[in-house]
CSV table of C-alpha atoms in Angstrom, one decimal:
chain,number,residue,atom,x,y,z
A,1,MET,CA,0.0,0.0,-0.1
A,2,GLU,CA,1.4,3.4,-0.9
A,3,LYS,CA,1.6,5.9,2.1
A,4,GLN,CA,1.4,9.7,1.7
A,5,ASN,CA,4.7,11.7,2.0
A,6,SER,CA,5.2,14.4,4.6
A,7,ASP,CA,3.5,17.2,2.6
A,8,GLY,CA,0.2,15.0,2.4
A,9,GLN,CA,0.6,14.2,-1.4
A,10,LEU,CA,-0.3,10.8,-2.3
A,11,GLN,CA,2.5,9.1,-4.2
A,12,ILE,CA,1.2,6.8,-7.1
A,13,GLU,CA,3.1,3.8,-8.7
A,14,LEU,CA,2.7,3.0,-12.3
A,15,LYS,CA,4.1,-0.3,-13.1
A,16,GLU,CA,5.7,-0.5,-16.6
A,17,GLU,CA,3.3,-3.5,-17.7
A,18,ILE,CA,0.3,-1.3,-16.7
A,19,ALA,CA,1.8,1.9,-18.2
A,20,GLN,CA,1.9,0.0,-21.8
A,21,GLY,CA,-1.8,0.6,-21.7
A,22,THR,CA,-4.6,-1.5,-23.3
A,23,TYR,CA,-6.6,-0.7,-26.4
A,24,ALA,CA,-10.2,-0.8,-26.3
A,25,ASN,CA,-12.7,0.5,-28.8
A,26,LEU,CA,-15.9,-0.2,-26.9
A,27,ALA,CA,-17.1,0.5,-23.4
A,28,VAL,CA,-20.1,-1.3,-21.9
A,29,ILE,CA,-21.3,0.4,-18.7
A,30,THR,CA,-23.6,-1.2,-16.2
A,31,HIS,CA,-24.8,-0.6,-12.8
A,32,SER,CA,-26.3,-1.6,-9.6
A,33,SER,CA,-27.5,0.1,-6.6
A,34,SER,CA,-24.0,0.2,-5.2
A,35,GLU,CA,-21.5,0.2,-8.0
A,36,PHE,CA,-20.9,1.0,-11.6
A,37,ILE,CA,-19.1,-1.5,-13.7
A,38,LEU,CA,-17.1,-0.4,-16.7
A,39,ASP,CA,-16.0,-3.1,-19.2
A,40,PHE,CA,-13.6,-2.0,-22.1
A,41,ILE,CA,-13.6,-4.2,-24.8
A,42,ARG,CA,-11.5,-4.4,-28.2
A,43,VAL,CA,-13.7,-5.1,-31.2
A,44,MET,CA,-11.8,-6.2,-34.5
A,45,PRO,CA,-13.2,-6.2,-37.8
A,46,GLY,CA,-14.2,-9.8,-39.1
A,47,VAL,CA,-13.7,-11.3,-35.8
A,48,PRO,CA,-17.0,-12.6,-34.3
A,49,LYS,CA,-15.9,-12.6,-30.8
A,50,ALA,CA,-14.7,-9.6,-28.6
A,51,GLY,CA,-12.8,-9.9,-25.4
A,52,VAL,CA,-13.1,-7.7,-22.2
A,53,GLN,CA,-9.7,-6.2,-21.9
A,54,SER,CA,-10.1,-4.5,-18.6
A,55,ARG,CA,-12.8,-4.2,-16.1
A,56,VAL,CA,-13.1,-1.3,-13.6
A,57,ILE,CA,-15.7,-1.3,-10.7
A,58,LEU,CA,-16.5,2.2,-9.2
A,59,ALA,CA,-18.7,3.3,-6.3
A,60,PRO,CA,-21.3,5.6,-7.8
A,61,GLU,CA,-19.7,8.7,-6.0
A,62,HIS,CA,-16.5,7.8,-7.8
A,63,ALA,CA,-18.4,7.2,-11.1
A,64,LYS,CA,-19.6,10.7,-11.0
A,65,ARG,CA,-16.1,12.0,-10.3
A,66,LEU,CA,-14.8,10.1,-13.2
A,67,LEU,CA,-17.6,11.5,-15.5
A,68,ARG,CA,-16.8,15.1,-14.3
A,69,ALA,CA,-13.0,14.6,-14.8
A,70,LEU,CA,-13.4,13.0,-18.3
A,71,ALA,CA,-15.9,16.1,-19.3
A,72,ASP,CA,-13.1,18.5,-17.9
A,73,ASN,CA,-10.5,16.8,-19.9
A,74,VAL,CA,-12.4,16.6,-23.0
A,75,ALA,CA,-13.2,20.2,-22.9
A,76,LYS,CA,-9.4,21.2,-22.5
A,77,TYR,CA,-8.6,18.8,-25.2
A,78,GLU,CA,-11.1,20.6,-27.7
A,79,HIS,CA,-10.1,24.1,-26.4
A,80,THR,CA,-6.3,23.2,-27.2
A,81,LEU,CA,-6.5,21.0,-30.3
A,82,ALA,CA,-9.9,20.7,-32.0
A,83,PRO,CA,-13.5,19.7,-31.3
A,84,ILE,CA,-14.0,15.9,-31.5
A,85,ARG,CA,-16.3,15.4,-34.2
A,86,LEU,CA,-18.9,12.4,-34.0
A,87,SER,CA,-21.2,11.0,-36.7
A,88,GLU,CA,-24.8,10.4,-36.1
A,89,GLU,CA,-23.9,6.8,-36.2
A,90,ASP,CA,-21.7,7.3,-33.1
A,91,ASN,CA,-24.7,7.4,-30.9
A,92,PHE,CA,-25.1,3.5,-31.1
A,93,PRO,CA,-22.5,0.7,-30.1
A,94,PRO,CA,-20.6,-0.6,-33.1
A,95,VAL,CA,-21.9,-4.2,-32.3
A,96,ALA,CA,-25.4,-5.2,-32.0
A,97,ASN,CA,-26.7,-7.3,-29.0
A,98,ILE,CA,-24.4,-6.1,-26.5
A,99,PRO,CA,-26.2,-5.5,-23.2
A,100,GLY,CA,-25.7,-2.4,-21.0
A,101,GLU,CA,-25.1,1.1,-22.2
A,102,ALA,CA,-21.8,2.2,-24.0
């Protein structure tokens, strides 16, 4: 477990194998009364089966904080670089018959 240093800042360790990242092009989000579940999936053209690359489980309060942080970062990205354009088709998941919301 990481400890806070003397000035109160949390030190976060990023291991090399995690720093590499994992590509996902679909997120399926579901929830219960006590948690939000985010499944990050890699869908490949011509491959009938898509695997969950990572699953993140959050308390509702943390899910809302993530929503705010992501909105803030998208706004900063668009202000600095360019607006992110979505087509009308992007409102729907790229693969049919996937439960949950993406």
